[in-house]
Short mmCIF file of C-alpha atoms in Angstrom, two decimals:
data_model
loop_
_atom_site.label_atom_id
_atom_site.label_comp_id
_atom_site.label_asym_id
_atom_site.label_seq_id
_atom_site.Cartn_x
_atom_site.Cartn_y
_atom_site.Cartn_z
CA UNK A 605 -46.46 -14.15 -15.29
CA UNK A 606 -45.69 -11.63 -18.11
CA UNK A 607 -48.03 -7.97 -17.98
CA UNK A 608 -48.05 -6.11 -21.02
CA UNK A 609 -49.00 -2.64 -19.71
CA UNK A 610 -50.20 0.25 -22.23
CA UNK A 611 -50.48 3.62 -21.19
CA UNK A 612 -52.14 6.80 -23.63
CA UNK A 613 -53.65 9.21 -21.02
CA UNK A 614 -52.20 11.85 -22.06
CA UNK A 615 -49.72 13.70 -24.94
CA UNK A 616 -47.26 10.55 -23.94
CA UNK A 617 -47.90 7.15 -25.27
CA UNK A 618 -46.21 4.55 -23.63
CA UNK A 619 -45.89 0.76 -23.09
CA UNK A 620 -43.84 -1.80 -21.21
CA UNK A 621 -43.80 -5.90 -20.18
CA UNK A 622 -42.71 -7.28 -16.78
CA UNK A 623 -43.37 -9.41 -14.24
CA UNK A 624 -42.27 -11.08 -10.86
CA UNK A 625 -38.41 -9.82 -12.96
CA UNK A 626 -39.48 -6.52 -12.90
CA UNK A 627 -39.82 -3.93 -15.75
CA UNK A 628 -38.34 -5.73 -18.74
CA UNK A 629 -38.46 -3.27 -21.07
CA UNK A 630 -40.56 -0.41 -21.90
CA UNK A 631 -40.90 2.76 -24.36
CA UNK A 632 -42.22 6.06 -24.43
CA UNK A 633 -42.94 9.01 -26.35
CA UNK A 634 -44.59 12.48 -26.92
CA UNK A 635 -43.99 13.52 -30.30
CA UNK A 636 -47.53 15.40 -30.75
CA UNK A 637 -50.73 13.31 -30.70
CA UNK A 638 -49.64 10.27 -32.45
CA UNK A 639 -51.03 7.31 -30.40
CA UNK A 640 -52.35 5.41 -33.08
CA UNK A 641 -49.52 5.68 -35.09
CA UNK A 642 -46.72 4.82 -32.42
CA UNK A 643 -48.69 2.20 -29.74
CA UNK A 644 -48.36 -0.40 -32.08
CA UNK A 645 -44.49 -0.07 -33.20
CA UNK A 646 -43.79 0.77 -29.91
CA UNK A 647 -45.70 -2.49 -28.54
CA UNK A 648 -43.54 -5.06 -31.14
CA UNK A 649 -40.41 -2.80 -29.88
CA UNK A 650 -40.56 -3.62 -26.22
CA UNK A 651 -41.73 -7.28 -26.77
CA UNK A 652 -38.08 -7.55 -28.82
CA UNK A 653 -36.14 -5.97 -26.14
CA UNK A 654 -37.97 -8.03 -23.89
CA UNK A 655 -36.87 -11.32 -25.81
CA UNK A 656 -40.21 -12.46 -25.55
CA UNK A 657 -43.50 -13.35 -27.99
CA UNK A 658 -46.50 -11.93 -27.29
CA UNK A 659 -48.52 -15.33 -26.53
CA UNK A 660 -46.41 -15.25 -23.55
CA UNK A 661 -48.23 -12.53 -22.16
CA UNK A 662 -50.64 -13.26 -19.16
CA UNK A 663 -52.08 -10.25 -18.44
CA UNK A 664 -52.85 -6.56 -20.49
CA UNK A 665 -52.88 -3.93 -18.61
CA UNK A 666 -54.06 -0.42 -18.99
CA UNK A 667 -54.48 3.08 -17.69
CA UNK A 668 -58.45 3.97 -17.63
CA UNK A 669 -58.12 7.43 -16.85
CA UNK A 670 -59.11 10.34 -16.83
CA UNK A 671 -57.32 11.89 -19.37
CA UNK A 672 -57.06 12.87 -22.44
CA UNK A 673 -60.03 11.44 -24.96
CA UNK A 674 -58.62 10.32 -27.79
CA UNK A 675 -55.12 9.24 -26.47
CA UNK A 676 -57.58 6.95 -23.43
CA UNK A 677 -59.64 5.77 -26.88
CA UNK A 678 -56.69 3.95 -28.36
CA UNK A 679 -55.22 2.47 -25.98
CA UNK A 680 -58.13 0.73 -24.80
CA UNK A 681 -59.08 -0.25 -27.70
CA UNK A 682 -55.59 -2.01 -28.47
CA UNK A 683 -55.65 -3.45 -25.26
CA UNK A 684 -58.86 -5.39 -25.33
CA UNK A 685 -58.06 -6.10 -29.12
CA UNK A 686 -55.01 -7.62 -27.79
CA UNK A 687 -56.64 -9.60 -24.71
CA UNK A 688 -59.14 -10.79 -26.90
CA UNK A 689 -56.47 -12.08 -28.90
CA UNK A 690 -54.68 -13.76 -26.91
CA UNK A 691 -57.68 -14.85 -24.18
CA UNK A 692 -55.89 -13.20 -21.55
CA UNK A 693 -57.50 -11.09 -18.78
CA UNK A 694 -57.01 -7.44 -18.16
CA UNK A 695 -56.52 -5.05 -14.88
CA UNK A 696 -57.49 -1.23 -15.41
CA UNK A 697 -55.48 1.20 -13.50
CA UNK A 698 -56.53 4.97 -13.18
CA UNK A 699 -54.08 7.33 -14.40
CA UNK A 700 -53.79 9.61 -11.31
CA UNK A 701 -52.73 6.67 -9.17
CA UNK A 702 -49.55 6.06 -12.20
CA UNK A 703 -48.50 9.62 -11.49
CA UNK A 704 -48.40 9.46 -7.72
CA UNK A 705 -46.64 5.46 -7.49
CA UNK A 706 -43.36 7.40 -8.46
CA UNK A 707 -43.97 10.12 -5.45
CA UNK A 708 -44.38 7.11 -3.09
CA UNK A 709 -41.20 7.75 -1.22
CA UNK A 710 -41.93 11.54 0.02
CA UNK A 711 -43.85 11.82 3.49
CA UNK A 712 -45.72 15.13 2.02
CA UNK A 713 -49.35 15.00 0.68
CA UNK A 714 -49.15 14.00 -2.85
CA UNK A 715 -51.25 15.71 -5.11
CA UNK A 716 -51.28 14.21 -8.76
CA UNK A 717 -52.32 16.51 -11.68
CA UNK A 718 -53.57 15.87 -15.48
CA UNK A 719 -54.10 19.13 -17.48
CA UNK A 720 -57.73 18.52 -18.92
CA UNK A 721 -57.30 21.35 -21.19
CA UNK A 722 -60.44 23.95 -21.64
CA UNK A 723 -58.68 25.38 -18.55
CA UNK A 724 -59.38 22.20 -16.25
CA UNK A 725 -57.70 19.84 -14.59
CA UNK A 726 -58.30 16.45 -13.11
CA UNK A 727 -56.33 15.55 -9.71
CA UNK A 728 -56.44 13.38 -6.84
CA UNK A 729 -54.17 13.28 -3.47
CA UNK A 730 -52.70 10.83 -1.86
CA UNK A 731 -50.37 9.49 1.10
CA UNK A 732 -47.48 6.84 0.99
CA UNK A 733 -48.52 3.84 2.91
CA UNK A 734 -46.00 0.70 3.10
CA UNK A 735 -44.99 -0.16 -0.70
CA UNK A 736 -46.99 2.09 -2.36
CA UNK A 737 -49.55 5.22 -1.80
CA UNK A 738 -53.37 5.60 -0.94
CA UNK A 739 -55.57 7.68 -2.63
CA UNK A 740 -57.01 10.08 0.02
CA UNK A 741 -59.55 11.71 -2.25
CA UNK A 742 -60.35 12.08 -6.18
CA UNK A 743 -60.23 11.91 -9.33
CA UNK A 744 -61.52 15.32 -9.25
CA UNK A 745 -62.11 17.92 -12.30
CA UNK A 746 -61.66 21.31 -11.33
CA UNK A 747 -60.17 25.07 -12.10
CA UNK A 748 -56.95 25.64 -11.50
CA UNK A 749 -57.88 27.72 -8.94
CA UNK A 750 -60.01 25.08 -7.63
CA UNK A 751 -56.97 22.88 -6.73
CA UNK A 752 -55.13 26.47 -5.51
CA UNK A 753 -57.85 27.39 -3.13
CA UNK A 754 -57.58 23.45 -1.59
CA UNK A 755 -53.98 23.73 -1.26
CA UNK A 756 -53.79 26.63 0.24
CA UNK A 757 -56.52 24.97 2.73
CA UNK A 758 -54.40 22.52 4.14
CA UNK A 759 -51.58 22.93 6.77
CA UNK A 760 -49.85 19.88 5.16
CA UNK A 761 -46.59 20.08 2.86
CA UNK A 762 -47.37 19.19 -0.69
CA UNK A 763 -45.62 17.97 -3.19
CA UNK A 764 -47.31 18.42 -7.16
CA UNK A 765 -46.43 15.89 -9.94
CA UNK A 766 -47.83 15.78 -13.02
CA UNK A 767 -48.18 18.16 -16.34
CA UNK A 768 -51.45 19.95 -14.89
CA UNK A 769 -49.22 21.68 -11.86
CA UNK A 770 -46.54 22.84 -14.80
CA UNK A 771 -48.99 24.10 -16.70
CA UNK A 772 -50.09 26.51 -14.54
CA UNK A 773 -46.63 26.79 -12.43
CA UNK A 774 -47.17 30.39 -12.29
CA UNK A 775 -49.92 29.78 -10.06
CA UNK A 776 -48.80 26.76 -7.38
CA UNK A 777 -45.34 28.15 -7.31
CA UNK A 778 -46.10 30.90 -4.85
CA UNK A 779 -48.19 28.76 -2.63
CA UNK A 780 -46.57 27.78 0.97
CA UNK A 781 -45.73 24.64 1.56
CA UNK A 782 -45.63 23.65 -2.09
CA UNK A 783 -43.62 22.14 -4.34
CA UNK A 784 -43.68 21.20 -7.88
CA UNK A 785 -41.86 17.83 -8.61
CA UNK A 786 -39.38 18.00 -11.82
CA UNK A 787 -40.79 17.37 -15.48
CA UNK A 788 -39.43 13.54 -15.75
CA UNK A 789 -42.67 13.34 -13.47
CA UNK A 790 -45.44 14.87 -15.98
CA UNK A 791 -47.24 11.81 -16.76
CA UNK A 792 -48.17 8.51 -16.33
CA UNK A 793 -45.78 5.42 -16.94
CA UNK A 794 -46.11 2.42 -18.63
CA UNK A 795 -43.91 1.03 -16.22
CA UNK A 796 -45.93 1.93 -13.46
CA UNK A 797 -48.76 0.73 -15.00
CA UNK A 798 -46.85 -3.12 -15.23
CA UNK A 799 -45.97 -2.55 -11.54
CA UNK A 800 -49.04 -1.75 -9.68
CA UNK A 801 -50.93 -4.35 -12.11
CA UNK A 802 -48.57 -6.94 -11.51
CA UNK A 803 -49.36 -6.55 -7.48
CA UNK A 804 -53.52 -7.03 -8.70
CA UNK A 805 -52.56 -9.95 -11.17
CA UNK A 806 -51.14 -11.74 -8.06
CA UNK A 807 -54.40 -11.21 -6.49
CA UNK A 808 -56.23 -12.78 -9.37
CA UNK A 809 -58.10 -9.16 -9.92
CA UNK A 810 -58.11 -9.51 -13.78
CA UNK A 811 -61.14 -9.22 -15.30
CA UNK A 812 -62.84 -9.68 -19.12
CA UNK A 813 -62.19 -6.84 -21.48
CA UNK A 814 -65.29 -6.15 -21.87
CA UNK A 815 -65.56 -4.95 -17.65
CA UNK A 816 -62.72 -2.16 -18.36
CA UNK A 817 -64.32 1.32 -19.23
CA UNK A 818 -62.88 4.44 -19.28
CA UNK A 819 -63.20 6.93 -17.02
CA UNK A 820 -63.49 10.28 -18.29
CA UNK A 821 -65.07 12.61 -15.85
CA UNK A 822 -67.11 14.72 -18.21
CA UNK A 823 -68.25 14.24 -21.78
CA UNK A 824 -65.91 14.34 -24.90
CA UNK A 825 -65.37 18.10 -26.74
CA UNK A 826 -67.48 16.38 -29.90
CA UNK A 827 -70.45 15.60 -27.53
CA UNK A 828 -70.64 18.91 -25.67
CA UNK A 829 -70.37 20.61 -29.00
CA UNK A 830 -73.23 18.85 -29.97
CA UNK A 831 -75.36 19.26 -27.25
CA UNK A 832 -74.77 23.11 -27.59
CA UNK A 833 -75.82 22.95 -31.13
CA UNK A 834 -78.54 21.22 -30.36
CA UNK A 835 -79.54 23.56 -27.34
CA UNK A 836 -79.14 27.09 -29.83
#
């Protein structure tokens, strides 16, 4: 079983193929806002480093969010274009639980972070359980100060990953018991994506493209600006 996994949450655009193997091959980037312009290079890239066609693939996976709006737009849409395609199924995977599969090997709470811009961010924690984590609580949107306040609730040692704790570092760095993980963990991975979907794909969890929806957490910038317009 091959999983094609696409990731576009965020400023990073990413996608990978694996299996039972493992991570075959996978590519990232963040070169501004580009997602339209690099999923698709980037998707024939991986399948030739992979050695494989693409009606070999069994599953398409991607990240659902919440995130960024445009960047979760295109890759869903190229992923059900895809699965429709090639009549394969698809497993959705929320973009908080990409960013804290990496953290799975530290005993502290895990806190994931997306920056959701107009000063917001979205975040979930989590624990490790036995080959993986568990989401304790979330996806959340709140302040910055929101997420500060909760931290500095608990008694438990924390560790941050993601690019919503870096940018606002000046305010979790002073918090006890605290710690910010390094930038290579900022965002979600393709490859995680391909891993934690290939465990559901096992399961039989796919599901018709048209059951995967986003998941935004609030309305897109064009709809609130709308609705303001509308209200004045």
């Amino acid at each position: 079983m091959l999983i094609l996994g696409i990731e576009s949450s965020t400023v990073q655009v990413g996608c990978a193929i694996g299996g039972h193997e493992g991570v075959l091959a996978s590519a990232h980037s963040s070169r501004g806002r580009l997602h339209a312009e690099s999923l698709t290079p980037q998707i024939d890239f991986v399948r030739r480093q992979a050695r494989i066609e693409l009606s070999e693939i069994s599953v398409v996976a991607v990240d659902v969010g919440p995130g960024l709006f445009t960047g979760l737009r295109v890759g869903l849409a190229s992923g059900k274009a895809l699965a429709h395609a090639l009549r394969v199924p698809m497993i959705g995977v929320e973009s908080l639980d990409l960013l804290a599969f990496p953290a799975r090997y530290t005993s502290r709470l895990i806190v994931a972070t997306i920056d959701a811009r107009r000063d917001e961010l979205f975040y979930a924690f989590y624990r490790q359980v036995p080959g993986g984590v568990q989401r304790l609580r979330g996806p959340e949107l709140g302040t910055p100060d929101d997420l500060a306040s909760e931290l500095l609730a608990t008694s438990e040692e924390c560790l941050l990953v993601g690019d919503g704790s870096h940018r606002y570092a000046e305010l979790f760095t002073g918090l006890s018991k605290v710690e910010m993980a390094d930038k290579g963990m900022q965002y979600p991975t393709a490859t995680a994506l391909v891993q934690l979907a290939h465990a559901r794909a096992m399961r039989e969890e796919g599901v018709t493209p048209g059951d995967i929806a986003p998941r935004y957490l609030r309305r897109p910038d064009a709809e609130a600006y709308w609705a303001v317009r509308e209200a004045r």
